[in-house]
Coordinates of C-alpha atoms in Angstrom, one line a residue:
M1 CA 106.0 116.4 108.4
S2 CA 105.0 114.3 111.4
S3 CA 103.0 111.2 111.1
S4 CA 99.3 111.4 110.0
V5 CA 99.0 107.6 110.1
P6 CA 96.2 106.2 112.3
A7 CA 96.7 103.3 114.8
L8 CA 94.3 100.3 115.0
S9 CA 94.1 97.4 117.4
L10 CA 93.5 94.0 115.8
A11 CA 92.2 92.8 119.2
D12 CA 89.2 95.0 118.6
Y13 CA 88.3 93.0 115.5
K14 CA 88.4 89.8 117.6
S15 CA 86.3 91.3 120.4
T16 CA 83.1 89.6 121.5
D17 CA 81.6 93.1 122.0
N18 CA 80.0 93.7 118.6
E19 CA 80.2 97.5 118.9
V20 CA 83.9 97.4 119.5
R21 CA 84.3 95.1 116.5
M22 CA 82.2 97.3 114.2
S23 CA 84.1 100.4 115.4
F24 CA 87.3 98.7 114.3
I25 CA 85.9 97.9 110.9
R26 CA 84.8 101.5 110.4
E27 CA 88.2 102.8 111.5
L28 CA 89.9 100.3 109.2
S29 CA 87.7 101.4 106.2
A30 CA 88.7 105.0 106.8
A31 CA 92.4 104.2 107.2
A32 CA 92.5 102.0 104.1
R33 CA 90.6 104.4 101.9
D34 CA 91.9 107.8 103.1
V35 CA 95.6 107.0 103.8
G36 CA 96.3 103.5 102.7
F37 CA 98.6 103.1 105.7
F38 CA 98.1 102.4 109.4
Y39 CA 99.8 101.1 112.5
L40 CA 98.5 97.7 113.7
E41 CA 98.7 97.0 117.4
N42 CA 97.7 94.0 119.5
H43 CA 98.3 91.8 116.5
G44 CA 99.5 88.7 118.4
L45 CA 103.2 88.9 117.6
T46 CA 105.3 89.1 120.8
Q47 CA 107.9 91.7 121.5
T48 CA 110.5 88.9 121.6
E49 CA 109.5 87.6 118.2
Q50 CA 109.9 91.1 116.8
E51 CA 113.2 91.8 118.4
D52 CA 114.5 88.4 117.2
I53 CA 113.9 89.4 113.6
I54 CA 115.7 92.6 114.0
S55 CA 118.6 90.8 115.7
L56 CA 118.7 88.2 113.0
S57 CA 118.8 90.9 110.4
K58 CA 121.8 92.5 112.1
S59 CA 123.6 89.2 112.3
F60 CA 123.0 88.5 108.6
F61 CA 124.2 91.9 107.4
A62 CA 127.3 91.6 109.6
L63 CA 128.5 88.5 107.7
S64 CA 131.5 88.9 105.5
E65 CA 130.9 90.1 101.9
K66 CA 132.0 86.7 100.7
E67 CA 129.4 84.9 102.8
K68 CA 126.7 87.2 101.6
Q69 CA 127.7 86.9 98.0
Q70 CA 127.3 83.1 98.2
V71 CA 123.6 83.7 98.4
K72 CA 123.3 86.7 96.1
M73 CA 120.0 87.1 94.2
A74 CA 121.7 87.1 90.9
N75 CA 122.1 83.3 91.3
S76 CA 118.3 82.9 91.6
P77 CA 115.7 83.0 88.8
H78 CA 113.1 83.1 91.6
F79 CA 114.4 86.5 93.0
R80 CA 115.6 85.0 96.3
G81 CA 118.7 86.0 98.2
Y82 CA 121.0 88.9 98.9
N83 CA 121.4 92.2 97.2
Q84 CA 124.2 94.7 98.0
T85 CA 123.6 98.5 98.0
H86 CA 122.5 100.0 94.6
A87 CA 121.5 96.5 93.2
E88 CA 117.7 97.2 93.4
V89 CA 116.0 99.9 91.3
T90 CA 112.9 101.8 92.3
A91 CA 111.4 104.7 90.4
G92 CA 114.2 104.5 87.9
A93 CA 117.0 105.0 90.4
S94 CA 119.1 102.6 92.5
D95 CA 118.3 102.1 96.2
F96 CA 120.9 102.7 98.9
R97 CA 120.2 99.6 101.0
E98 CA 121.2 96.0 101.5
Q99 CA 118.5 93.3 101.6
F100 CA 117.8 89.6 101.8
D101 CA 114.7 88.1 100.3
I102 CA 112.8 84.9 100.8
M103 CA 109.4 83.6 99.6
D104 CA 107.7 80.2 100.1
E105 CA 110.2 77.3 100.3
L106 CA 109.1 75.2 97.3
P107 CA 110.8 73.2 94.5
A108 CA 111.2 75.0 91.2
V109 CA 108.7 74.2 88.5
N110 CA 110.3 71.9 85.8
S111 CA 111.1 74.1 82.8
H112 CA 109.2 71.7 80.5
L113 CA 106.0 72.3 82.6
I114 CA 106.2 76.1 82.6
S115 CA 103.4 77.6 80.6
D116 CA 103.4 81.1 82.2
E117 CA 106.6 83.1 82.9
W118 CA 105.4 83.9 86.4
Q119 CA 105.8 80.2 87.3
K120 CA 109.5 80.9 87.5
L121 CA 108.9 82.8 90.7
I122 CA 108.2 79.5 92.4
G123 CA 111.3 77.8 93.8
P124 CA 113.7 77.3 96.7
N125 CA 115.2 80.1 98.9
Q126 CA 118.9 80.6 99.4
W127 CA 120.2 80.3 103.0
P128 CA 123.6 81.4 104.4
K129 CA 125.5 78.4 105.9
A130 CA 126.9 80.7 108.6
L131 CA 123.4 81.3 110.1
P132 CA 121.7 77.9 110.4
R133 CA 118.8 79.3 112.5
M134 CA 117.9 81.7 109.8
R135 CA 115.8 79.3 107.8
S136 CA 113.5 78.2 110.6
T137 CA 113.2 81.7 112.2
L138 CA 112.3 83.5 109.0
L139 CA 109.9 80.8 107.7
T140 CA 108.1 80.8 111.1
W141 CA 107.9 84.6 111.1
Q142 CA 106.4 84.4 107.6
D143 CA 103.8 81.9 108.8
R144 CA 102.9 84.1 111.8
L145 CA 102.5 87.2 109.7
T146 CA 100.4 85.2 107.2
E147 CA 97.9 84.5 110.0
V148 CA 97.7 88.2 110.8
G149 CA 97.4 89.1 107.1
L150 CA 94.5 86.7 106.4
T151 CA 92.7 88.0 109.5
L152 CA 93.1 91.5 108.3
L153 CA 92.0 90.6 104.7
S154 CA 88.8 89.3 106.1
A155 CA 88.3 92.5 108.1
L156 CA 88.9 94.5 104.9
C157 CA 86.2 92.5 103.1
E158 CA 83.8 93.4 105.9
A159 CA 84.9 97.0 105.6
L160 CA 83.8 96.9 102.0
E161 CA 80.4 95.4 103.2
Q162 CA 81.2 92.0 101.7
P163 CA 81.2 88.6 103.3
A164 CA 84.4 88.1 105.4
D165 CA 85.5 85.3 103.0
A166 CA 84.8 87.3 99.8
L167 CA 88.4 87.0 98.7
Q168 CA 89.0 83.5 100.1
P169 CA 89.0 81.9 96.7
T170 CA 92.1 83.9 95.8
V171 CA 94.1 82.6 98.7
E172 CA 92.6 79.1 99.3
N173 CA 95.7 77.4 98.1
G174 CA 97.9 79.7 100.2
P175 CA 98.7 83.3 99.5
Y176 CA 101.9 84.4 97.7
R177 CA 104.3 85.5 100.4
H178 CA 107.6 87.5 100.3
T179 CA 109.7 88.6 103.2
K180 CA 112.7 91.0 103.2
L181 CA 115.4 91.8 105.8
I182 CA 116.7 95.3 105.0
K183 CA 119.7 97.4 106.1
Y184 CA 119.7 101.1 105.4
P185 CA 123.2 102.5 105.9
G186 CA 123.7 106.2 106.8
S187 CA 124.2 108.5 103.9
K188 CA 126.7 111.4 103.7
T189 CA 125.2 112.9 100.5
T190 CA 122.0 114.6 99.5
D191 CA 121.3 111.5 97.3
N192 CA 119.4 109.8 100.1
Q193 CA 117.1 107.3 98.4
G194 CA 116.9 104.3 100.7
V195 CA 114.1 103.1 98.5
G196 CA 112.3 105.3 95.9
A197 CA 108.6 106.2 95.8
H198 CA 106.5 103.2 94.9
K199 CA 103.4 101.2 95.6
D200 CA 103.4 97.5 96.6
P201 CA 101.9 94.9 94.2
G202 CA 100.1 92.6 96.6
Y203 CA 97.1 92.7 99.0
L204 CA 98.9 93.9 102.2
T205 CA 102.4 94.8 103.4
F206 CA 103.6 94.6 107.0
V207 CA 106.7 96.5 108.1
L208 CA 108.7 95.9 111.2
Q209 CA 111.0 98.8 112.1
D210 CA 113.8 99.3 114.5
E211 CA 114.0 102.6 116.5
H212 CA 115.1 104.8 113.6
S213 CA 112.8 106.7 111.3
G214 CA 112.9 106.8 107.5
L215 CA 109.7 105.4 106.1
E216 CA 107.5 108.0 104.6
V217 CA 104.0 107.9 103.0
E218 CA 102.6 110.4 100.5
I219 CA 99.3 112.0 101.7
N220 CA 97.8 114.9 99.7
N221 CA 101.0 115.5 97.7
A222 CA 103.1 115.8 100.9
W223 CA 105.5 113.3 102.5
H224 CA 104.6 112.2 106.1
S225 CA 106.9 110.3 108.4
V226 CA 105.8 106.9 109.6
S227 CA 107.9 106.9 112.7
P228 CA 108.5 103.7 114.7
R229 CA 105.8 102.9 117.3
N230 CA 106.8 100.4 120.0
G231 CA 105.2 97.0 119.4
A232 CA 103.3 98.1 116.3
L233 CA 103.5 96.9 112.8
V234 CA 103.1 99.3 109.9
V235 CA 100.5 98.0 107.4
N236 CA 99.9 99.4 103.9
I237 CA 97.3 98.6 101.2
G238 CA 98.6 97.0 98.0
E239 CA 97.6 97.3 94.4
L240 CA 95.5 94.1 94.4
L241 CA 93.1 95.5 97.0
E242 CA 92.9 98.7 95.0
L243 CA 91.9 96.5 92.0
A244 CA 89.5 94.3 94.0
S245 CA 87.7 97.4 95.3
D246 CA 87.7 99.2 92.0
G247 CA 89.7 102.0 93.5
Y248 CA 87.7 102.4 96.7
L249 CA 90.7 101.3 98.8
K250 CA 94.0 103.1 98.2
A251 CA 97.5 101.7 97.4
T252 CA 99.7 104.7 98.5
N253 CA 103.1 105.8 97.3
H254 CA 105.7 105.4 100.0
R255 CA 109.5 105.7 100.2
V256 CA 112.4 105.3 102.6
V257 CA 114.9 108.2 103.2
S258 CA 118.3 107.0 104.2
P259 CA 119.3 107.8 107.8
P260 CA 122.1 110.3 108.4
A261 CA 125.7 109.4 108.4
G262 CA 126.7 107.3 111.3
V263 CA 123.2 105.8 111.8
T264 CA 122.1 102.4 110.4
R265 CA 118.4 101.5 110.1
Y266 CA 117.1 97.9 110.1
S267 CA 113.7 96.8 109.1
S268 CA 111.8 93.8 107.8
A269 CA 108.9 93.8 105.3
F270 CA 106.4 91.1 104.6
F271 CA 104.3 91.2 101.4
M272 CA 101.1 89.1 101.1
A273 CA 99.3 88.7 97.8
A274 CA 96.7 86.3 96.4
Q275 CA 98.0 83.0 95.1
L276 CA 100.0 83.4 91.9
D277 CA 97.5 81.6 89.7
A278 CA 94.6 83.8 90.7
D279 CA 92.8 86.5 88.9
I280 CA 91.6 89.4 91.1
P281 CA 87.8 89.8 91.0
V282 CA 86.1 93.2 91.2
L283 CA 83.9 93.0 94.2
E284 CA 80.3 94.2 93.8
L285 CA 80.2 97.0 96.3
P286 CA 77.0 98.5 97.7
E287 CA 75.8 101.5 95.8
H288 CA 76.9 104.1 98.4
L289 CA 80.5 102.7 98.3
K290 CA 80.4 102.2 94.5
R291 CA 79.8 105.9 94.0
L292 CA 83.1 106.6 95.7
A293 CA 85.1 104.0 93.7
H294 CA 86.4 105.6 90.6
G295 CA 88.6 102.8 89.4
P296 CA 92.2 102.0 90.3
S297 CA 94.9 104.6 89.6
S298 CA 96.6 104.5 86.2
D299 CA 100.3 104.8 85.6
P300 CA 101.6 103.9 82.1
K301 CA 104.9 102.9 83.8
N302 CA 103.2 100.7 86.3
P303 CA 100.1 99.0 84.8
L304 CA 98.0 97.2 87.3
L305 CA 97.4 93.6 86.2
R306 CA 94.6 91.4 87.6
Q307 CA 96.5 88.2 87.0
V308 CA 98.5 87.9 90.2
G309 CA 101.6 86.2 89.0
E310 CA 101.9 88.7 86.2
N311 CA 101.5 91.6 88.6
V312 CA 104.1 90.2 91.0
L313 CA 106.6 89.4 88.3
K314 CA 106.1 92.9 86.8
G315 CA 107.4 94.3 90.1
R316 CA 110.2 91.8 90.5
K317 CA 111.5 92.5 86.9
R318 CA 111.4 96.2 87.4
S319 CA 113.3 96.1 90.7
H320 CA 116.0 93.6 89.7
P321 CA 117.2 94.2 86.1
D322 CA 120.2 92.0 86.7
V323 CA 118.1 88.9 87.5
T324 CA 115.7 89.8 84.7
E325 CA 118.5 90.0 82.1
K326 CA 120.0 86.7 83.2
F327 CA 116.9 84.5 83.5
Y328 CA 114.1 86.1 81.6
S329 CA 113.6 86.5 77.9
D330 CA 112.5 90.1 77.7
I331 CA 112.4 93.4 79.6
P332 CA 109.2 95.2 78.7
Q333 CA 109.8 98.9 77.9
Q334 CA 107.7 100.1 80.8
L335 CA 109.7 98.1 83.3
S336 CA 113.1 99.4 82.0
A337 CA 112.0 103.0 82.0

């Protein structure tokens, strides 16, 4: 099906015209509740910045297999680095994509100081020696998207008729951030899972796409294409916002279908969550919104956890069983299903 995903302009939220600003908040509320996905335009990221990330992605994945394997994720207890095709698991099946993951560039927590397993998520990234500009480019991109993400988080609080800073205590020490570069090779078979159906564990996800389609969102039990839109980022609501709004906002299932044989699709995803040591509060919605909030969705294979580090680690473990087996003491049953 063709896209049923609305488009919003972040410039409207920053407008000095109050009616324009309030119209944006109303449109954002509808998009975040009814679909859980939307295009974001006029976000402040230049076309050059966006094209540079896609170009960098192509340069990285064009490296030799030996160079990519030197930074493979299986070396990192922090889930950073390169994965070849079929290394990541989504919805119980392997994904036909290559990817490279970074998070905040931080020293690892001393093992003697770790009291919660999620603290092992904290640590350094791995960087390929053959692309020295990759570190500064990706960390700057991550910072730029964080600015957009925090602005949008404030707007979503207003859409819930809360103070704009209602969720500020959960990000005051810096949100948890995770960036991926992704390559989807063309598929000659009917087994075309680029990435399986899933929801994202954070507050917000931002997706930068090249010119090729493949991303799909589930709306009313049907899959709808989220086709590339020039200059726009695709934004989707994550599980933490569904939790904070007691189900009023919607974290939506989405997937990526592999491109046809002979076509390669490149994209980049940025995931922003609350800080890892935070517990997500349930916001006190006004009565007319509360009546429409029926609690977050429930899936025995994907329990939603209010402790942010636990919710993020849950997703990492489920997606990367090789890293989990190597560096973590247990694989809970629901994560290995």
